[in-house]
Short mmCIF file of C-alpha atoms and ligand atoms in Angstrom, two decimals:
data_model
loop_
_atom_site.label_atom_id
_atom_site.label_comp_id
_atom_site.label_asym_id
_atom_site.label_seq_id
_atom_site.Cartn_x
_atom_site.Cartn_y
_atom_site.Cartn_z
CA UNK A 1 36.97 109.97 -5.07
CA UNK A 2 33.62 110.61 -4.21
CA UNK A 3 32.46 107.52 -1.65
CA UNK A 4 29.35 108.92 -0.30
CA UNK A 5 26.70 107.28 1.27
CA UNK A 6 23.17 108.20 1.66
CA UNK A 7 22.19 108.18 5.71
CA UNK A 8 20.09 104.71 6.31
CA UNK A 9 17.94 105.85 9.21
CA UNK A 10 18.56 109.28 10.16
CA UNK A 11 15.75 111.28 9.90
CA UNK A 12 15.94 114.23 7.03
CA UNK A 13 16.08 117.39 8.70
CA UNK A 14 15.84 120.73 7.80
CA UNK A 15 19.12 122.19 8.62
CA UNK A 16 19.16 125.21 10.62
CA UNK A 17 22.32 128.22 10.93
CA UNK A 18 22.25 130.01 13.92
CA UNK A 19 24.68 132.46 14.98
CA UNK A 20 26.58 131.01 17.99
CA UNK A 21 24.51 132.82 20.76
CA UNK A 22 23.86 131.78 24.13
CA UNK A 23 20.56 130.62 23.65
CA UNK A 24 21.31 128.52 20.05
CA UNK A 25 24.52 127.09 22.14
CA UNK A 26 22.11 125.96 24.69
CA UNK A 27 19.78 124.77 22.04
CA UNK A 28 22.97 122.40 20.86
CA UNK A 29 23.76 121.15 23.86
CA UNK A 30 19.69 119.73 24.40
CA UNK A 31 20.45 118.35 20.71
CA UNK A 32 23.79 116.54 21.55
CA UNK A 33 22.68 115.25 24.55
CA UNK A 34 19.59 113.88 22.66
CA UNK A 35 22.28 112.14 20.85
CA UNK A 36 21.93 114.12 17.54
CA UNK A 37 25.02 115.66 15.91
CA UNK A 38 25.33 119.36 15.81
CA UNK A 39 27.99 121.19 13.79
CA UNK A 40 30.24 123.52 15.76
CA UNK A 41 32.73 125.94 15.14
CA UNK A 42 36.96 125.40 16.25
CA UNK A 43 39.76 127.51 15.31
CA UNK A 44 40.67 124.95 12.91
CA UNK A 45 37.62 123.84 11.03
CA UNK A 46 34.49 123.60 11.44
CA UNK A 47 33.62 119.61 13.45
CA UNK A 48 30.77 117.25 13.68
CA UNK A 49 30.01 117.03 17.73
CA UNK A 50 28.62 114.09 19.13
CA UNK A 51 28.86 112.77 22.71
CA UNK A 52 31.99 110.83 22.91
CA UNK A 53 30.03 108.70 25.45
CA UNK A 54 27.26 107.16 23.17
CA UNK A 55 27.55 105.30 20.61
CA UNK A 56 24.74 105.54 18.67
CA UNK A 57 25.23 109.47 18.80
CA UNK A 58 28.60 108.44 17.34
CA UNK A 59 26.88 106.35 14.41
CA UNK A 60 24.88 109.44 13.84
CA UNK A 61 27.92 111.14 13.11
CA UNK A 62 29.30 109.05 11.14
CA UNK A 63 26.05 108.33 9.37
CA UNK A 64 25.85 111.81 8.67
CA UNK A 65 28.86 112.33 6.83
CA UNK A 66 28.57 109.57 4.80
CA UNK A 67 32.12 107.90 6.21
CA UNK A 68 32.31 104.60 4.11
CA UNK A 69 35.09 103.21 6.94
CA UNK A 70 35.16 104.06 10.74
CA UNK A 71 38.29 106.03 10.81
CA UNK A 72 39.01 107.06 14.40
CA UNK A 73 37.50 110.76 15.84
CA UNK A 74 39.43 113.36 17.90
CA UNK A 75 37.74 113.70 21.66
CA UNK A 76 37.12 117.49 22.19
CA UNK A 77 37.68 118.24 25.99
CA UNK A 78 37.91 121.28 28.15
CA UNK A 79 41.72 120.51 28.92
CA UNK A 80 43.47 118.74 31.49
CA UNK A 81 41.68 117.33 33.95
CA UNK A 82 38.67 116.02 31.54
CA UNK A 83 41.12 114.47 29.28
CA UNK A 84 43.23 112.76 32.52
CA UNK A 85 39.28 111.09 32.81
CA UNK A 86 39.72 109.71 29.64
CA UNK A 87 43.62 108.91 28.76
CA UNK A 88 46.82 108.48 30.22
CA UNK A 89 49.09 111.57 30.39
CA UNK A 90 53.10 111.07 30.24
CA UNK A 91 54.77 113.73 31.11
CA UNK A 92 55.72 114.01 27.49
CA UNK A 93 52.58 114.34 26.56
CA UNK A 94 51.55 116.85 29.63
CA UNK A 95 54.70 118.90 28.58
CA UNK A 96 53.20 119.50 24.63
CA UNK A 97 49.57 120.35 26.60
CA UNK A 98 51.26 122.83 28.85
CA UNK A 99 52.26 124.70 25.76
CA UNK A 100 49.73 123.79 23.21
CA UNK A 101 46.13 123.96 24.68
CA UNK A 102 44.09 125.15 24.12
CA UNK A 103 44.91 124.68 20.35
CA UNK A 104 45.27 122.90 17.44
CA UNK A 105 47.57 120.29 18.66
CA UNK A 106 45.77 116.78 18.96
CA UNK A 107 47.55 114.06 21.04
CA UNK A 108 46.91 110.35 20.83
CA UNK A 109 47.73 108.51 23.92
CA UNK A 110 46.68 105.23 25.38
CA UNK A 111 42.97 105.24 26.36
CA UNK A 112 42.29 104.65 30.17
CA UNK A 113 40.60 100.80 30.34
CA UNK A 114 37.79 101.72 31.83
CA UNK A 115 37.06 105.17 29.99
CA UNK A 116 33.64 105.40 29.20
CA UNK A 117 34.42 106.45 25.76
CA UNK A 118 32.41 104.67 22.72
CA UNK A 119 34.60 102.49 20.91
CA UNK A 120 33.30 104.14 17.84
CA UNK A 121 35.13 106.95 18.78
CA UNK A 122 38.44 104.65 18.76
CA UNK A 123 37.17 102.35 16.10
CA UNK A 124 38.23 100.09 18.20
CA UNK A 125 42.05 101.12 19.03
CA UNK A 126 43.23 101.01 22.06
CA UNK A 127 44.57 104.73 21.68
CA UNK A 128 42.55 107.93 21.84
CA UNK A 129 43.09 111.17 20.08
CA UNK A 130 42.23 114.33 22.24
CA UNK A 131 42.36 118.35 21.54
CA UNK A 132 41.28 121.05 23.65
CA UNK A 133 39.91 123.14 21.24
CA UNK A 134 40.72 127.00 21.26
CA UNK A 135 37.16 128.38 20.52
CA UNK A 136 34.92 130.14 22.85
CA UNK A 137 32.09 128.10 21.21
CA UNK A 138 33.75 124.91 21.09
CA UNK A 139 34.20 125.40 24.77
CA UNK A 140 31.16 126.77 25.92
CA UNK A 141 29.35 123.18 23.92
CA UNK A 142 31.81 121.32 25.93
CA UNK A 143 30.75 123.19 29.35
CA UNK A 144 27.02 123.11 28.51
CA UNK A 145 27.08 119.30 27.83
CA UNK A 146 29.77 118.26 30.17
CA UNK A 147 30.64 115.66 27.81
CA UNK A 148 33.91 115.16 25.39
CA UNK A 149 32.67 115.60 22.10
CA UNK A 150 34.27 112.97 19.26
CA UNK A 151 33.91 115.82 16.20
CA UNK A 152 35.62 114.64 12.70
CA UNK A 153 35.95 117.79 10.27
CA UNK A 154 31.79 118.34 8.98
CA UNK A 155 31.55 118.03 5.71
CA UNK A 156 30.78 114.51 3.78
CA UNK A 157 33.17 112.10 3.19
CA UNK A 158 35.18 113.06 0.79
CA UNK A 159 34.95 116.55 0.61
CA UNK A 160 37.41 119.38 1.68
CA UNK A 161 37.19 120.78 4.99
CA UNK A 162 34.45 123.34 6.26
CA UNK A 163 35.76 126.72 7.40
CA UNK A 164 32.89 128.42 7.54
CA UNK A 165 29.00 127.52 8.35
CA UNK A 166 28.11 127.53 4.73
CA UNK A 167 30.54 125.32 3.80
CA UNK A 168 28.98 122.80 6.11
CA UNK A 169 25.22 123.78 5.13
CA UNK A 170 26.69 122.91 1.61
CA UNK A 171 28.16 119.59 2.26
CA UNK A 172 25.64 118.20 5.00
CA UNK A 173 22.11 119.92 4.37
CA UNK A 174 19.48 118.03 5.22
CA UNK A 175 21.46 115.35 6.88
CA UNK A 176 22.15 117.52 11.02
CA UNK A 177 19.52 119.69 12.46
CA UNK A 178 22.19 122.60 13.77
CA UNK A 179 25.11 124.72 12.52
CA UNK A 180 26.59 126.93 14.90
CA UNK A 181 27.66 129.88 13.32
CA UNK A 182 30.71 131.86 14.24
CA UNK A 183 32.13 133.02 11.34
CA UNK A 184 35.02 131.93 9.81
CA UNK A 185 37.74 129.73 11.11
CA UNK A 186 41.01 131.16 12.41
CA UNK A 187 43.17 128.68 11.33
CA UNK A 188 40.93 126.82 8.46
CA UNK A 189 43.70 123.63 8.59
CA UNK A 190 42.73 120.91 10.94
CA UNK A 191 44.95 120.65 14.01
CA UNK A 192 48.64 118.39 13.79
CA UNK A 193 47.99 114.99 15.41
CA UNK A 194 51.02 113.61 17.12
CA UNK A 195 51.13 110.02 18.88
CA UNK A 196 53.14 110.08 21.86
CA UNK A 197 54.68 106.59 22.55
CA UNK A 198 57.11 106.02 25.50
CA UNK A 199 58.49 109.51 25.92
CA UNK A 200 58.76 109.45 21.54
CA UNK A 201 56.72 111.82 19.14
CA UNK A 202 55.54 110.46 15.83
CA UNK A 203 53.90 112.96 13.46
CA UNK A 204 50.67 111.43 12.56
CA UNK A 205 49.10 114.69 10.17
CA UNK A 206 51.04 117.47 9.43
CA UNK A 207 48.52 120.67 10.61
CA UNK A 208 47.97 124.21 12.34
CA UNK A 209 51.03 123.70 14.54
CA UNK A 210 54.37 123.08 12.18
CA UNK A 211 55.87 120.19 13.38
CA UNK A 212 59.45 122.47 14.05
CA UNK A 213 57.26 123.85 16.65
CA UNK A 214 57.18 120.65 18.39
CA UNK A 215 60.49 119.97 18.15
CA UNK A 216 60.50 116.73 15.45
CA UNK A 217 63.54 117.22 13.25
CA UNK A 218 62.42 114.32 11.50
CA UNK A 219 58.42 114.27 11.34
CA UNK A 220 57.47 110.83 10.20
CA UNK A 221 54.21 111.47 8.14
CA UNK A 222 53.34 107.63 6.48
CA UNK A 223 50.21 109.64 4.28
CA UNK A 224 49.11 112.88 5.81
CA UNK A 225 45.85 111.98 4.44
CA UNK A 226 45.23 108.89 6.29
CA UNK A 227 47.61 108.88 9.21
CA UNK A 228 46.40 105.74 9.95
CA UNK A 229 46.88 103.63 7.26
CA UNK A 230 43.98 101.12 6.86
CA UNK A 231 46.03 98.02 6.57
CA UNK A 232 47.82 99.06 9.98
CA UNK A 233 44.50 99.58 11.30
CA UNK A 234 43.28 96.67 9.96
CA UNK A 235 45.08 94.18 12.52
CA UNK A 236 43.48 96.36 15.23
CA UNK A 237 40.38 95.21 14.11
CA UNK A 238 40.41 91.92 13.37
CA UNK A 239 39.91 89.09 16.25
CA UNK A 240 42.19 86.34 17.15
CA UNK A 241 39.37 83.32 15.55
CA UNK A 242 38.65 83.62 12.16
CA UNK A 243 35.50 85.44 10.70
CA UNK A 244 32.96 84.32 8.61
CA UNK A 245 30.45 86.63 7.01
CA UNK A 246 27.16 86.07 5.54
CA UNK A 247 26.67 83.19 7.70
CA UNK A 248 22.87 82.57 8.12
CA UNK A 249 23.76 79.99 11.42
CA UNK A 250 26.52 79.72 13.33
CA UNK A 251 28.37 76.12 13.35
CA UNK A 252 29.11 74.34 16.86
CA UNK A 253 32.46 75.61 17.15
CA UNK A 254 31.66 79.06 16.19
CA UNK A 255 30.03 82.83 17.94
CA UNK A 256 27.27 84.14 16.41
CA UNK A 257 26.63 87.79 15.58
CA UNK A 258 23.52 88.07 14.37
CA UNK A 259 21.60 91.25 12.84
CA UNK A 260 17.82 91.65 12.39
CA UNK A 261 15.84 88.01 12.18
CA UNK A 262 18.98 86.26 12.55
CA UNK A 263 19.45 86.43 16.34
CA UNK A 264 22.78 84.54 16.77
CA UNK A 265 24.66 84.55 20.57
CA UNK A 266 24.41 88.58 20.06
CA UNK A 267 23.54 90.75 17.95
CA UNK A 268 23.84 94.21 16.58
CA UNK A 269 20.48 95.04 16.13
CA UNK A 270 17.44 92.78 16.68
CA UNK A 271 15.00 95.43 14.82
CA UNK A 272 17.78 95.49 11.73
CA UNK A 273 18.99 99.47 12.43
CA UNK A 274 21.80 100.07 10.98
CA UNK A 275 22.58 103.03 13.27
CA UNK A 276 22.46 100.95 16.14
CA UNK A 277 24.55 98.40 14.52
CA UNK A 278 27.61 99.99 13.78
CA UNK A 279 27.06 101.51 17.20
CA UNK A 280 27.45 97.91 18.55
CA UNK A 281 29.93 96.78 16.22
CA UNK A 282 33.62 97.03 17.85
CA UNK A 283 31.88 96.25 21.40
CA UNK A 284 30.07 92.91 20.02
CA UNK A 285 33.68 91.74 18.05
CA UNK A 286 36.07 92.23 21.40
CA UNK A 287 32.47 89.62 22.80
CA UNK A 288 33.08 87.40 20.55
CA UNK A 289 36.84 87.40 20.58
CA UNK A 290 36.40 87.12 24.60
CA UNK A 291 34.24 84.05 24.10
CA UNK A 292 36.46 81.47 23.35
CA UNK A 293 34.71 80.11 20.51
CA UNK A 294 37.18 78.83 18.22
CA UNK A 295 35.29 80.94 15.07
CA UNK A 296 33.08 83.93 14.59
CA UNK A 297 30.01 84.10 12.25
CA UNK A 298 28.59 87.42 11.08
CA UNK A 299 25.19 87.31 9.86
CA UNK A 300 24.64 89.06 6.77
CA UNK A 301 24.48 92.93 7.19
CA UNK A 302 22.89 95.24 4.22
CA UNK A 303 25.27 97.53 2.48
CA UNK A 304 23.75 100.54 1.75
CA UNK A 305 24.39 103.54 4.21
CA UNK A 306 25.85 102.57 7.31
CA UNK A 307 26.02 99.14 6.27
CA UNK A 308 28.67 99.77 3.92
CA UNK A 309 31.10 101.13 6.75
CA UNK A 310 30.01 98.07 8.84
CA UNK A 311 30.81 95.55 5.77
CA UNK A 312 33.69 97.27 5.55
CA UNK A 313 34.99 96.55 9.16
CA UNK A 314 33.68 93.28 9.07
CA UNK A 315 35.71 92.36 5.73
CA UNK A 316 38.96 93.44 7.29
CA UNK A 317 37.98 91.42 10.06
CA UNK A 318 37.72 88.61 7.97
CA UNK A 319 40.33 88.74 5.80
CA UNK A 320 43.41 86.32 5.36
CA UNK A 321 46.27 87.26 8.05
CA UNK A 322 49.46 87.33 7.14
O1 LIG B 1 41.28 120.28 13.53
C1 LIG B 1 40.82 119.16 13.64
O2 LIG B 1 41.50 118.20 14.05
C2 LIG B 1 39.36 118.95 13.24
C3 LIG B 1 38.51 119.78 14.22
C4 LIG B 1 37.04 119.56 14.03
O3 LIG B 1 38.89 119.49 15.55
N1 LIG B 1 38.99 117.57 13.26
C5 LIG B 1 39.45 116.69 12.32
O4 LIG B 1 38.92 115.40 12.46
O5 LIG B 1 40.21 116.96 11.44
P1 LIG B 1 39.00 114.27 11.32
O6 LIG B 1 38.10 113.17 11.80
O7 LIG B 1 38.68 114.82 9.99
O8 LIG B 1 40.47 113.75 11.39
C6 LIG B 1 40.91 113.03 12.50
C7 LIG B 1 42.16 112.26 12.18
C8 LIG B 1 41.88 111.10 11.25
O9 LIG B 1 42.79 111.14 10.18
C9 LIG B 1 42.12 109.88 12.11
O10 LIG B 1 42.65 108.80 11.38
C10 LIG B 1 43.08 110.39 13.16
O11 LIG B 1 42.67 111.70 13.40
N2 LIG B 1 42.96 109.65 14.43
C11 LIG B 1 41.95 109.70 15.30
N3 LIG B 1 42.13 108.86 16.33
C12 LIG B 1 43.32 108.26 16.11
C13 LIG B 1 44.08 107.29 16.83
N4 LIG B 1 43.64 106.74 17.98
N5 LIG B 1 45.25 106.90 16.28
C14 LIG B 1 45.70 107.43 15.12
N6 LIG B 1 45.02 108.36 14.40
C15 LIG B 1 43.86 108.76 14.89
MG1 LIG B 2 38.45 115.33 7.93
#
């Protein structure tokens, strides 16, 4: 199924491949911290980088691949102590790092409260899933920036998984201004995810690292396509009041999230950008589920490129609970 969206506002760009040299890692770095996306190398597949710490650099990412839903990225860190910054560390959990990382084993454990990680990166979850990549590039983006990069696999939505720099060229030309090039993957499968939950492991994607390895007899894999299955995910997102979209006012009882002219109590983007609106979306719902209102209004949002992943959020926001 091809769901692929044309970006809204990211500029076109002329994408350039450079061979993963000091100088075009540098280069990457100036570019991430700009908030752009750049397209790096791992030993598993090729990722989408973008500082885990801003948001609209995270809408950028997503914008670029054309997601039509938020699904939740994997933080890239350096290892331990950047991801203790970030998430809490069980000693499960520290046990599978002492013998996986760097590698392709990603862990998703509860995110620290106070973690200044965009909850774009989370879509919204209250869990965060972390790798410390095992690629001298991967790293040296990491040291360079200093930040934890959120990196889904770069290529569009839809499509299969980049191994090499031309793959990604192919998929997302014209949509990132950098590929770093190094060559083939060495394990071209995208790294097992495993949720660690009181002292348990649950398979979440099967991946690089066999789940014997781990030691799960029984790996629990619901769809290794979409660990997260979006009507588990879906409770996550929705607020405690109900939602109504489309609204062009808010009624007395209810919080208004308003988009372009519409102003409402808050709103996503006064100048109508769609990047910076699905950059503000997860923060502004948690707002308006902390404001007591007894309902939520969403003014109308457009669905064409990021729009459509917003609309998307916002309907399972609003839809009938059980
Ligand atoms: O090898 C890899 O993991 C590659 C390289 C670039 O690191 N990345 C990758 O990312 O495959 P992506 O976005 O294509 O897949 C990430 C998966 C998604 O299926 C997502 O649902 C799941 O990780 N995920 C992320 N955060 C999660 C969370 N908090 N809870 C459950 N699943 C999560
Ligand atoms: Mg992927």
């Amino acid at each position: 199924m091809d769901q692929s969206i044309p970006p809204a506002t990211a500029p076109a760009f002329e994408t350039q491949i450079a061979p993963a040299s000091a100088d075009a890692i540098e280069a990457a770095a100036e570019l991430i911290l700009a908030g752009q996306p750049v397209a790096m190398p791992t030993e598993t597949v090729y990722g989408l980088a973008g500082d885990a710490t801003n948001a609209e650099a995270i809408a950028r990412v997503y914008a670029a691949k054309g997601r039509p839903s938020f699904n939740p990225l994997i933080a890239h860190v350096s290892g331990l102590s950047m991801a203790r910054q970030f998430v809490d560390i069980s000693p499960a959990a520290l046990d599978l790092m002492a013998r996986f990382w760097p590698g392709p084993l990603t862990l998703v454990l509860p995110l620290k409260p106070d973690a200044p990680i965009a909850s774009l990166v989370t879509a919204g979850l209250d869990t965060l899933a972390i790798r410390c990549p095992d690629h001298p590039v991967a790293q040296a983006l990491i040291a360079a920036t200093g930040k934890p990069l959120a990196a889904p696999s770069a290529n569009a939505s839809g499509r299969i998984s980049p191994t090499r720099a031309e793959h990604v060229l192919k998929s997302l030309g014209g949509r990132i201004p950098l590929i770093l090039d190094a060559g083939p993957t060495s394990a071209g499968l995208e790294s097992t995810i495993v949720a660690v939950e009181n002292g348990q492991l649950r398979l979440l994607r099967e991946g690089a690292i066999p789940a014997e390895q781990l030691g799960l007899e029984r790996p629990i894999v619901a769809d290794p396509a979409r660990p997260s299955a979006p009507g588990q995910l879906a409770s996550h997102y929705a607020p405690h009041q109900p939602v109504r979209l489309h609204a062009m006012a808010a009624k007395a009882h209810e919080y208004m999230i308003g988009f372009g002219d519409i102003q409402g109590d808050a709103s996503l983007s006064p100048k109508g950008d769609l990047t910076e609106a699905a950059s503000r979306l997860f923060d502004l719902l948690h707002q308006a589920e902390a404001s007591g209102k007894a309902g939520i209004a969403v003014a109308p949002i457009p669905d064409h490129g990021l729009g459509r992943a917003i609309n998307d959020r916002l309907r399972r926001a609003a839809a009938e609970r059980a």
